[in-house]
Coordinates of C-alpha atoms and ligand atoms in Angstrom, one line a residue:
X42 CA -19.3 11.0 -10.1
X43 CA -19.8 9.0 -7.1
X44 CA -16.0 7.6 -6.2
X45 CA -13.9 7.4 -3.2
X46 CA -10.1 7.3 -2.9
X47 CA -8.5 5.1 -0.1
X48 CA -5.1 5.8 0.4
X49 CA -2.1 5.2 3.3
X50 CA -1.3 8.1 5.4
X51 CA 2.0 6.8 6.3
X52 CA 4.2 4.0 5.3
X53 CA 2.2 1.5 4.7
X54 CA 0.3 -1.1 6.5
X55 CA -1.8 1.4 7.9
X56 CA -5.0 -1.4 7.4
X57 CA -6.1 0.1 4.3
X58 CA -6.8 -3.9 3.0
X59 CA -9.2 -3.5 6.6
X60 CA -11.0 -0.5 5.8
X61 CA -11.1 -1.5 1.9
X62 CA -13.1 -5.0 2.6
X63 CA -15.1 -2.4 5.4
X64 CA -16.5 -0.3 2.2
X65 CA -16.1 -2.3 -0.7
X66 CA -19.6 -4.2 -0.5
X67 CA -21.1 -0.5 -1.1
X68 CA -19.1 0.2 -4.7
X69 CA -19.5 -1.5 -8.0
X70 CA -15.9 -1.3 -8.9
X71 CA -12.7 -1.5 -6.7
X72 CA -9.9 -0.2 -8.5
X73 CA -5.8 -0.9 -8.0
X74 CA -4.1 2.2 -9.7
X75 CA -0.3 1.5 -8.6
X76 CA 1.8 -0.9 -6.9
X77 CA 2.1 -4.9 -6.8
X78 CA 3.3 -7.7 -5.2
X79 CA 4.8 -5.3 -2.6
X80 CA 1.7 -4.7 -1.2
X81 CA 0.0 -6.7 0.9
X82 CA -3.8 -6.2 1.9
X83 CA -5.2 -8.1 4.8
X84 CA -8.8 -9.0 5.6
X85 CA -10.1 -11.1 8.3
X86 CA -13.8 -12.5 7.5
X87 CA -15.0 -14.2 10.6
X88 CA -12.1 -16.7 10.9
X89 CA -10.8 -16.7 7.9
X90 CA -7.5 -14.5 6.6
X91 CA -7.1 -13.2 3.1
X92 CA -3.6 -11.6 2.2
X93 CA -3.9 -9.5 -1.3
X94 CA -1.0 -8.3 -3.1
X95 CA -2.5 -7.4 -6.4
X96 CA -6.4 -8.6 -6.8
X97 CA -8.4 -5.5 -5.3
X98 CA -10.0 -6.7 -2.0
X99 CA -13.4 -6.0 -3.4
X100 CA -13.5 -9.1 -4.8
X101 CA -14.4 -11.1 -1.6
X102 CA -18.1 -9.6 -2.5
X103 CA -20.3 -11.1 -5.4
X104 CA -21.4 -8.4 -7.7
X105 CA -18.2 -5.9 -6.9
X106 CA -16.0 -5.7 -10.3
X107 CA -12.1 -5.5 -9.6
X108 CA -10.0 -3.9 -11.4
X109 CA -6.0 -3.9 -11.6
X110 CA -5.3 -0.7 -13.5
X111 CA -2.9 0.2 -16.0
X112 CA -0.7 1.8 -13.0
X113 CA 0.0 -1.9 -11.8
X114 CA 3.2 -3.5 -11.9
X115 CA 2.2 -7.5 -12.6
X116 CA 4.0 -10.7 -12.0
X117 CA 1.4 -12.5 -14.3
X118 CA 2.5 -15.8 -12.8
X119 CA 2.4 -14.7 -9.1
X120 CA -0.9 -13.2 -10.2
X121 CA -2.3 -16.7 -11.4
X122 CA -1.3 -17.8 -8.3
X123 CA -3.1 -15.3 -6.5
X124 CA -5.7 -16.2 -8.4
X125 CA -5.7 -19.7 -8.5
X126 CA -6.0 -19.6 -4.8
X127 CA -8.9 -17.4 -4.8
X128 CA -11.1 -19.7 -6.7
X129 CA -10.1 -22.3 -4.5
X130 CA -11.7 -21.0 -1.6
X131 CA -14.9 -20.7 -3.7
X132 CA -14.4 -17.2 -4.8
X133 CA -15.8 -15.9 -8.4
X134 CA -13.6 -14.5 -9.8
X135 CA -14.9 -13.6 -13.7
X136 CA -15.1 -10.1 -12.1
X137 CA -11.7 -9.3 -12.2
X138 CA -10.4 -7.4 -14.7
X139 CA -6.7 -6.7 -15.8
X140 CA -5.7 -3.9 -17.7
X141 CA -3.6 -4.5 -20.7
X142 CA -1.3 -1.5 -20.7
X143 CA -0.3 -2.6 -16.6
X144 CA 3.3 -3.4 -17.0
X145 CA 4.8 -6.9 -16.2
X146 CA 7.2 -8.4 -13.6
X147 CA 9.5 -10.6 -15.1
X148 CA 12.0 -13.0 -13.4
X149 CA 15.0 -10.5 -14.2
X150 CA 13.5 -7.9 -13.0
X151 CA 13.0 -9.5 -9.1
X152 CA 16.9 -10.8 -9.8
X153 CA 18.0 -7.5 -10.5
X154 CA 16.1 -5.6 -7.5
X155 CA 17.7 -8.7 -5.1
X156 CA 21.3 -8.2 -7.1
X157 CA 21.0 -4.0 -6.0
X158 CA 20.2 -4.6 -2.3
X159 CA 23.0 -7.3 -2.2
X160 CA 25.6 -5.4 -3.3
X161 CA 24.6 -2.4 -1.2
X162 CA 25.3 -2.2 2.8
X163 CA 24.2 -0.3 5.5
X164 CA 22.1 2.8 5.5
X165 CA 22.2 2.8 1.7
X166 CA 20.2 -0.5 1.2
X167 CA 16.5 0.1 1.2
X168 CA 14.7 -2.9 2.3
X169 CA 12.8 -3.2 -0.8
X170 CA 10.3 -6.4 -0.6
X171 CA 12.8 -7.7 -3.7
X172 CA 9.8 -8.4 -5.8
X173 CA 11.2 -6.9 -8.7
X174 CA 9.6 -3.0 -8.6
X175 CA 11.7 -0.8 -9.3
X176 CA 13.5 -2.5 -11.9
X177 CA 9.9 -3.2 -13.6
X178 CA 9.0 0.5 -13.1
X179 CA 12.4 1.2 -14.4
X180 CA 12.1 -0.6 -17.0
X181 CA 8.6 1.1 -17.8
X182 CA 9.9 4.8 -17.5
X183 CA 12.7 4.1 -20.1
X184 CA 10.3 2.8 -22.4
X185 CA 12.0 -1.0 -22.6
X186 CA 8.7 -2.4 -20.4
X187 CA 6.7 -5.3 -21.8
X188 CA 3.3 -4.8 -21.2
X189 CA 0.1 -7.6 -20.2
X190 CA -1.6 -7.0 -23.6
X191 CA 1.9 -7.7 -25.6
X192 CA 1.6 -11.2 -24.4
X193 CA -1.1 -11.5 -26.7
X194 CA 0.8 -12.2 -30.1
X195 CA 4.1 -14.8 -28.9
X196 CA 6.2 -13.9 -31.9
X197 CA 6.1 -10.1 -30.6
X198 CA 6.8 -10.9 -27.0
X199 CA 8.6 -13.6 -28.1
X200 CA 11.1 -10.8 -30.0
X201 CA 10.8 -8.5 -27.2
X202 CA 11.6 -10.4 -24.8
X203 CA 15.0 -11.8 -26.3
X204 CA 16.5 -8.3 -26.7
X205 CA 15.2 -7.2 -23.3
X206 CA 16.5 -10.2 -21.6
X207 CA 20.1 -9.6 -23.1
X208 CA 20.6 -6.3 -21.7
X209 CA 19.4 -7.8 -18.4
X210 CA 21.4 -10.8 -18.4
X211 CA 24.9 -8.0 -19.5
X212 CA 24.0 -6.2 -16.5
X213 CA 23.7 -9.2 -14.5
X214 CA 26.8 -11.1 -15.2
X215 CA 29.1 -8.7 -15.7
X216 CA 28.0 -6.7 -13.4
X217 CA 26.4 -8.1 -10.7
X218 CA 28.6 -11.7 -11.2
X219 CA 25.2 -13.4 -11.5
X220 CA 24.0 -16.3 -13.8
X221 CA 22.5 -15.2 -17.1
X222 CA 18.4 -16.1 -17.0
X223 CA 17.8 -18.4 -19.6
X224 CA 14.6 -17.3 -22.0
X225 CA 12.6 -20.4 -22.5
X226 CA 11.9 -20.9 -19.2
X227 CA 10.4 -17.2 -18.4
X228 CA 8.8 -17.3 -22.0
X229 CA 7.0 -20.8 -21.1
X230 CA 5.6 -19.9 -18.2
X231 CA 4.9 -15.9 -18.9
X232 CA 2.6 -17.3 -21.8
X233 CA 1.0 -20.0 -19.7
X234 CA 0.5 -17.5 -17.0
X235 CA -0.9 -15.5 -20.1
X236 CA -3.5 -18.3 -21.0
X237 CA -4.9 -18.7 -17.5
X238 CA -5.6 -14.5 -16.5
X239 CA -6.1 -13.6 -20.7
X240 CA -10.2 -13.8 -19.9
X241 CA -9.4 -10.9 -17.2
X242 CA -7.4 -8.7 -20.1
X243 CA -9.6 -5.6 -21.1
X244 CA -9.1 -1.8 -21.4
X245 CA -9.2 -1.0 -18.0
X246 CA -9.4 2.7 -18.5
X247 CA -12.3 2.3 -20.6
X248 CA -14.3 0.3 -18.3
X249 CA -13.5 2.5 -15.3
X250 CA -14.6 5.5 -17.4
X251 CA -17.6 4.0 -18.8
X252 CA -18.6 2.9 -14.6
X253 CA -18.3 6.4 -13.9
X254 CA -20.3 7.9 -16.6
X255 CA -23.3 5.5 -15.7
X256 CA -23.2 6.6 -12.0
X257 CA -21.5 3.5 -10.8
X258 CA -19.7 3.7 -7.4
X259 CA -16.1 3.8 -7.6
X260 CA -13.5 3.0 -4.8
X261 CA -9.5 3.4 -5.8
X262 CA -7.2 1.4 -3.6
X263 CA -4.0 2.5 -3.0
X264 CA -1.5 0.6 -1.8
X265 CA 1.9 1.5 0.2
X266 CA 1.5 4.9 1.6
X267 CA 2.1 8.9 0.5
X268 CA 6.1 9.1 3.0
X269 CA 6.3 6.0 0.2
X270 CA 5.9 7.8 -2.9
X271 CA 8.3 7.9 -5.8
X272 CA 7.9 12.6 -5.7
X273 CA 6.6 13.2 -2.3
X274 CA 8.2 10.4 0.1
X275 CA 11.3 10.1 1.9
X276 CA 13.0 9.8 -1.5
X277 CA 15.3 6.9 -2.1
X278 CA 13.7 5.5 0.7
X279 CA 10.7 4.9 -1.5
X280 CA 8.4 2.7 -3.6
X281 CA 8.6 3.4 -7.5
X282 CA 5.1 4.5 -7.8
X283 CA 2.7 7.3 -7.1
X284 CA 0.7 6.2 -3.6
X285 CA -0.6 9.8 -3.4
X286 CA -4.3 10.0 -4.7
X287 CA -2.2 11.6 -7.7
X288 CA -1.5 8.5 -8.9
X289 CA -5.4 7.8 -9.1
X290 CA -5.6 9.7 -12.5
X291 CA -2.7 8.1 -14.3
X292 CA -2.9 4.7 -12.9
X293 CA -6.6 3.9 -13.7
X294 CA -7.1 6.5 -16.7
X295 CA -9.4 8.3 -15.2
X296 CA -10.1 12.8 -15.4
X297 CA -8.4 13.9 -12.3
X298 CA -11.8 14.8 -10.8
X299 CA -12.8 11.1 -11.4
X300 CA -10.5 10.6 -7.8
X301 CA -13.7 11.8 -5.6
X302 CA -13.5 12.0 -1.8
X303 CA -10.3 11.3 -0.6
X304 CA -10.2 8.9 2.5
X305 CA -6.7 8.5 4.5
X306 CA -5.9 5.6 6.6
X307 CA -3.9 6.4 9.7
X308 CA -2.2 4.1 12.7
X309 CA -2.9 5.4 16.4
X310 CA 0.9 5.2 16.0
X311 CA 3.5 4.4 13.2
X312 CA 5.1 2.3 11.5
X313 CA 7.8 1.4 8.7
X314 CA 8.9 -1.5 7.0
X315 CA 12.9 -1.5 4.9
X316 CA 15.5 1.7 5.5
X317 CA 14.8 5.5 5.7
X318 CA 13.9 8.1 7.9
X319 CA 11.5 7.4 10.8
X320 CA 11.0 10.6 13.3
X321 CA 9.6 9.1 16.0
X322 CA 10.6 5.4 15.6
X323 CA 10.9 3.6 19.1
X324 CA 14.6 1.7 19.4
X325 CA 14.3 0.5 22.5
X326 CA 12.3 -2.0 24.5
X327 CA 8.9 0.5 24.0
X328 CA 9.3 0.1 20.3
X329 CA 9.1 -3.5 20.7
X330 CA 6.7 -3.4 22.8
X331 CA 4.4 -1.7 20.6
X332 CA 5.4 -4.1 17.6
X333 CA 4.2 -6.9 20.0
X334 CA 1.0 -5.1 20.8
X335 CA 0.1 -4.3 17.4
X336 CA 1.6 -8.0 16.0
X337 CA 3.6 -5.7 13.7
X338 CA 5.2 -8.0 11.2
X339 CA 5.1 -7.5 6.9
X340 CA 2.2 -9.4 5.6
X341 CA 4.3 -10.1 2.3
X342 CA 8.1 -10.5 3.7
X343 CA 7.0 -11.5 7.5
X344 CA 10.1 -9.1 8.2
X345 CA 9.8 -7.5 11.6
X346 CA 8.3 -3.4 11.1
X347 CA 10.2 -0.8 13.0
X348 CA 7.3 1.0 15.5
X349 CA 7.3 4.5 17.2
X350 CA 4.4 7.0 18.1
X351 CA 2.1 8.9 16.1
X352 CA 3.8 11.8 13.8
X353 CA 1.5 14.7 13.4
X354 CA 3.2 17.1 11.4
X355 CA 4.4 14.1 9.1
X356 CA 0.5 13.5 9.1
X357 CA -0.3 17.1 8.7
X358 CA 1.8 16.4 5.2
X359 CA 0.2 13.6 4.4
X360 CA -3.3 14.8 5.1
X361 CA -1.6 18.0 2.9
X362 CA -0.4 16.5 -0.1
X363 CA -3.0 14.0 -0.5
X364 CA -6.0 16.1 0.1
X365 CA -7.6 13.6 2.7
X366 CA -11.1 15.0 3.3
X367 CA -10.7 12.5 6.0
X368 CA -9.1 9.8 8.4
X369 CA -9.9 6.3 9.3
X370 CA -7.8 5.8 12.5
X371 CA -6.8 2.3 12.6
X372 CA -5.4 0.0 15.7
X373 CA -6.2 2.2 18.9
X374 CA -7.7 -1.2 20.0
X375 CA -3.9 -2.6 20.3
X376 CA -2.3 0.3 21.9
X377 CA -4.9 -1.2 25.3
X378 CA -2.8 -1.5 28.4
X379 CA 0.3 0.1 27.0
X380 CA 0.5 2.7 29.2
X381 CA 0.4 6.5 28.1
X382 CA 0.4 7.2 25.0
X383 CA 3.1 9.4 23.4
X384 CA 1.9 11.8 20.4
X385 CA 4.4 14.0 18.5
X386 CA 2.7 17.4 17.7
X387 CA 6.0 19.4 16.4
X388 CA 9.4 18.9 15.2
X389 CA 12.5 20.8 15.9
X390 CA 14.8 21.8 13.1
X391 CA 18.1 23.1 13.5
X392 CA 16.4 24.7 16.7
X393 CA 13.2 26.1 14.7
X394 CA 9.6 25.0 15.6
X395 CA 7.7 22.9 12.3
X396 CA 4.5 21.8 12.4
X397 CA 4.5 20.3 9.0
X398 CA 6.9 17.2 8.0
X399 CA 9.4 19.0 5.4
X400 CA 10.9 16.5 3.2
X401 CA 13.9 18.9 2.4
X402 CA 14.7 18.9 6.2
X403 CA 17.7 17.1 6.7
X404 CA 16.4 13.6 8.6
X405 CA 19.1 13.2 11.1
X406 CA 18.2 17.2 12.3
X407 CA 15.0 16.5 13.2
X408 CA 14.0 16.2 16.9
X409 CA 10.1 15.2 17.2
X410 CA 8.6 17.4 20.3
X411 CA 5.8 15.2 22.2
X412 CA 2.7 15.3 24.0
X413 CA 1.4 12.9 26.2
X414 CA -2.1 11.3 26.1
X415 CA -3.4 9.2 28.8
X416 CA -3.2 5.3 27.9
X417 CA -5.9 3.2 27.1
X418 CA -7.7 1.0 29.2
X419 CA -7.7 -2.9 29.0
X420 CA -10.4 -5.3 29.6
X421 CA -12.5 -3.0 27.1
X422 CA -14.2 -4.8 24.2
X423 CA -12.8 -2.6 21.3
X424 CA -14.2 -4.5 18.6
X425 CA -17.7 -4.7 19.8
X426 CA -18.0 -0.5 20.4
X427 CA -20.8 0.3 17.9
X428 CA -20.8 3.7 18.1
X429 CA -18.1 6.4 19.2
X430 CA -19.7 6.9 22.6
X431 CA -19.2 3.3 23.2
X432 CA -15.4 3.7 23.2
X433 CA -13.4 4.6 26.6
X434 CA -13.4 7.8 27.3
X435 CA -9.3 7.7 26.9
X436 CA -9.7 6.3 22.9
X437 CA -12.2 9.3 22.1
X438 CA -9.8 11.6 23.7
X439 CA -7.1 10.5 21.1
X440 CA -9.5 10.5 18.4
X441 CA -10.4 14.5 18.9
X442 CA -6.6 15.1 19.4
X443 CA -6.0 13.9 16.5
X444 CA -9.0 15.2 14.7
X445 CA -8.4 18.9 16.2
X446 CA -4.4 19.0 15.6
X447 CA -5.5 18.1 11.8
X448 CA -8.2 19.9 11.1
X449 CA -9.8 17.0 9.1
X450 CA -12.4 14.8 10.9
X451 CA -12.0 11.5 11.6
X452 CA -14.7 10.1 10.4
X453 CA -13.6 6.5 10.7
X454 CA -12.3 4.3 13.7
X455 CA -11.2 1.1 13.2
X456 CA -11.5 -1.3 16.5
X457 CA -9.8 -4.2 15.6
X458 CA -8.9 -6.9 12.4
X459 CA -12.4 -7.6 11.5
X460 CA -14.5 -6.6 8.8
X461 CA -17.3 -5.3 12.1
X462 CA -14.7 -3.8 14.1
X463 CA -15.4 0.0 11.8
X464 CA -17.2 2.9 13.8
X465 CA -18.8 4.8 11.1
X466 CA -18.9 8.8 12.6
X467 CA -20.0 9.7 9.2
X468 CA -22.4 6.8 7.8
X469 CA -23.0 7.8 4.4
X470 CA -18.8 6.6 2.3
X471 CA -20.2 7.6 -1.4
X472 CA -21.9 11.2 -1.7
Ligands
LIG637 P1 -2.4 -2.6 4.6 O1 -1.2 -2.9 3.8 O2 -2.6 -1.1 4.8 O3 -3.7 -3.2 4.1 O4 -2.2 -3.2 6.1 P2 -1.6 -4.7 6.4 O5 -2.7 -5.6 6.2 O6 -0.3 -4.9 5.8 O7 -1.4 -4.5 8.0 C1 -2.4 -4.1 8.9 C2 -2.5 -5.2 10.0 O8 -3.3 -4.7 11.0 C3 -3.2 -6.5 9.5 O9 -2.8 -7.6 10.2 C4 -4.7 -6.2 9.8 O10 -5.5 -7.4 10.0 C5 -4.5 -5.5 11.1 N1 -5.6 -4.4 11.4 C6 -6.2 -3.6 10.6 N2 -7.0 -2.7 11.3 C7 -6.9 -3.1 12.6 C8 -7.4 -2.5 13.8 O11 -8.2 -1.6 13.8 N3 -7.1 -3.2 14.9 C9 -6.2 -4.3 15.0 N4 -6.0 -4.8 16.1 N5 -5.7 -4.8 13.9 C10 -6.0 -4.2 12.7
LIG638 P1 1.1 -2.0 1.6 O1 0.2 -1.8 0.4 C1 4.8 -1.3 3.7 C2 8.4 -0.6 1.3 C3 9.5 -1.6 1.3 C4 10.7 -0.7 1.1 C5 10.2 0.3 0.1 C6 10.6 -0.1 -1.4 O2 0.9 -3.4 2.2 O3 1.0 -0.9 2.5 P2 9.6 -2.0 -3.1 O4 9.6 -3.4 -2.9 O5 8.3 -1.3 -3.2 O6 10.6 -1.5 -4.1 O7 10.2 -1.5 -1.6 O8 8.8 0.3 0.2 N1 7.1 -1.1 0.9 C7 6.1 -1.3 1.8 N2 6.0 -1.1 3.1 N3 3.7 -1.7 3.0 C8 3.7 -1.8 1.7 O9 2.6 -2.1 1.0 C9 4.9 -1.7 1.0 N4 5.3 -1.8 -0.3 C10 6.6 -1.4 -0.3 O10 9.5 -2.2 2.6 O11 11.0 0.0 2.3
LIG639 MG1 0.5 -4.2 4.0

């Protein structure tokens, strides 16, 4: 089965939307197995900017079929939005498919995830994007979920909807002091959303199953990033989905095996966007300075992202629990003219020595120990290296670090934004 899993090594934003336009024009099928609006994918194509947050990126190339699997949370009006805009820049987009099992996003599940930050302060708020996740995933796990395909007959969403909408609308008033939702509105507009995307509706599984069978290539897109997932991230500080390759397999419908090569995408530093734990986060002028360097601001809630230096034994976790048979190293281009480089190659707990991120180790315990790296030099066109050899001497030196404190090549380096800026150390992406 010729597939390939791309997934985030860290907390996101790592440039997986980058590396996914890099490799989609080689697979059939690009598939979303988790997430939604959270997530946002960007690609630069020569001077334009595309920003996904549920259409697979794949779909910027004629002939690729996209697929948002039954893992998907969907705001089906946001999505014909999405959509909409697509096709206005010329883009085909009868190759998109939608499954009908992915669950939707309804209005009072965004005013419910807003209502839970609000009425939380401090360190116990977690800086969710507020577009409705964990209330939809919620709602999904306790079996109350409406899902794409029930749009199909109006009199059974139409019931559905009602009964679900007056539990939310209890829990909202009295609880939250908020204004009930009314249904008409949401029920308009969910089924006119429904018209517009019902030509995308298919069993996703299915075609993802039947692609792999006739020795189509496959690439699964994660989005967020494994310290983000619901089992094995910095838990609550989390997402409410599985953004381990684990959620490959449940998300799209597919035999475990069906996941392939795994492919993790990596920062030359890191990165964070909401609350939680952050090891080696930067919270002085450095930490800015790297956020200028790297432009490090959400590309779905332009909120500023918290920056600090690269976390090896949170990577040697990540690399760990999400089987990454390799690493795409992404933005050493922006770390040019920082100055020396900072790596963190231990922690220490309590006074003991860990080489591997823990996630039972109490956060506020844990003192990163650092290396230093010489910095990077300036002046250097980044984005124009075609092979490793081209690179500064300085940027392959953090490249072998990295690769020789993981133990898993890094087969990858991204040089910059564009879809050119990819070395490729290992040329051949599907086996
Ligand atoms: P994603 O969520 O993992 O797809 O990442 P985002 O798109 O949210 O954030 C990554 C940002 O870094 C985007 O603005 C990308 O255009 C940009 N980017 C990705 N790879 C590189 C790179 O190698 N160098 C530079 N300078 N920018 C990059
Ligand atoms: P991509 O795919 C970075 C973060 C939020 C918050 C936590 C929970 O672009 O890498 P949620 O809205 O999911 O309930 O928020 O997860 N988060 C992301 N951070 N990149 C993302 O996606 C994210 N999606 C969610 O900031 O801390
Ligand atoms: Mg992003």
């Amino acid at each position: 089965m010729p597939s390939v899993t791309i997934v985030g090594l860290q907390w996101g934003d790592e440039g997986k939307g980058k590396v996914l336009d890099a490799f989609a024009g080689e697979a059939d099928v690009v598939v979303r197995f988790q997430g939604g609006g959270n997530a946002g994918h960007t690609v630069v194509v020569g001077d334009t900017k595309h920003v996904f947050h549920v259409v697979p990126t794949g779909i910027l190339y004629p002939g690729v079929t996209c697929v948002i699997g039954n893992g998907c949370v969907v705001d089906v009006v946001a999505l014909q939005e999405e959509v909409s805009a697509l096709a206005e820049r010329g883009i085909d987009l009868s190759r998109l498919k939608l499954s009908s099992r992915a669950h939707v996003v309804f209005p009072y599940h965004r005013e419910l995830d807003e209502a839970r930050e609000s009425a939380r302060s401090g360190a116990s708020r977690i800086g969710t994007t507020k577009r409705g996740i964990g209330p939809c995933y919620a709602d999904k796990a306790s079996r109350v979920g409406i899902r794409v395909g029930d749009l199909r007959d109006p009199a059974t969403f139409s019931a559905r909807l009602r009964r679900v909408l007056d539990e939310k609308n209890a829990i909202l008033t009295q609880l939250y002091r908020r204004r009930a939702l009314e249904f008409t509105p949401i029920y308009e507009r969910c089924l006119e959303a429904w018209e517009a995307l019902r030509p995308f509706v298919v069993d996703t599984s299915e075609l993802v199953n039947e692609a792999l069978e006739a020795g189509r290539r496959v690439l699964f897109e994660g989005a967020q990033g494994i310290m983000l997932d619901v089992d094995h991230g910095t838990y609550p500080y989390v997402t409410s989905s599985h953004a381990s390759s684990a959620g490959v397999s449940a998300g799209a419908g597919v035999p475990p095996a069906a996941t392939g090569k795994v492919i993790g995408v990596s920062k030359a530093y890191t990165t964070r966007v909401g609350s939680g734990p952050f090891p080696t986060e930067l919270e002085d002028e450095a930490g800015d300075r790297l956020r200028e360097f790297g432009r490090e601001f959400g590309a779905t809630t332009g909120r500023p992202r918290r920056c600090g230096w690269l976390d090896l034994p949170q990577l040697r976790y990540a690399v760990r629990t999400t089987g990454a048979d390799a690493i795409v190293l992404t933005k050493l281009d922006a770390l040019a003219g920082f100055g020396a480089l900072r790596v963190a190659t231990a922690y220490a707990v309590d006074g003991e020595r860990r080489r591997v991120h823990c996630p039972d180790d109490p956060p506020a315990r844990i003192r990163p120990i650092y290396e230093e790296l010489p910095g990077l030099p300036e002046g250097v066109d980044y984005a124009g290296a075609e092979c490793f050899e081209d690179l500064p001497p300085e940027a392959r030196e953090v490249v072998s670090f990295v690769e020789r404190e993981l133990g898993v090549p890094v087969a990858y380096v991204s040089t910059g934004p564009q879809r050119r800026a990819l070395i490729r150390r290992e040329p051949q992406l599907f086996a």
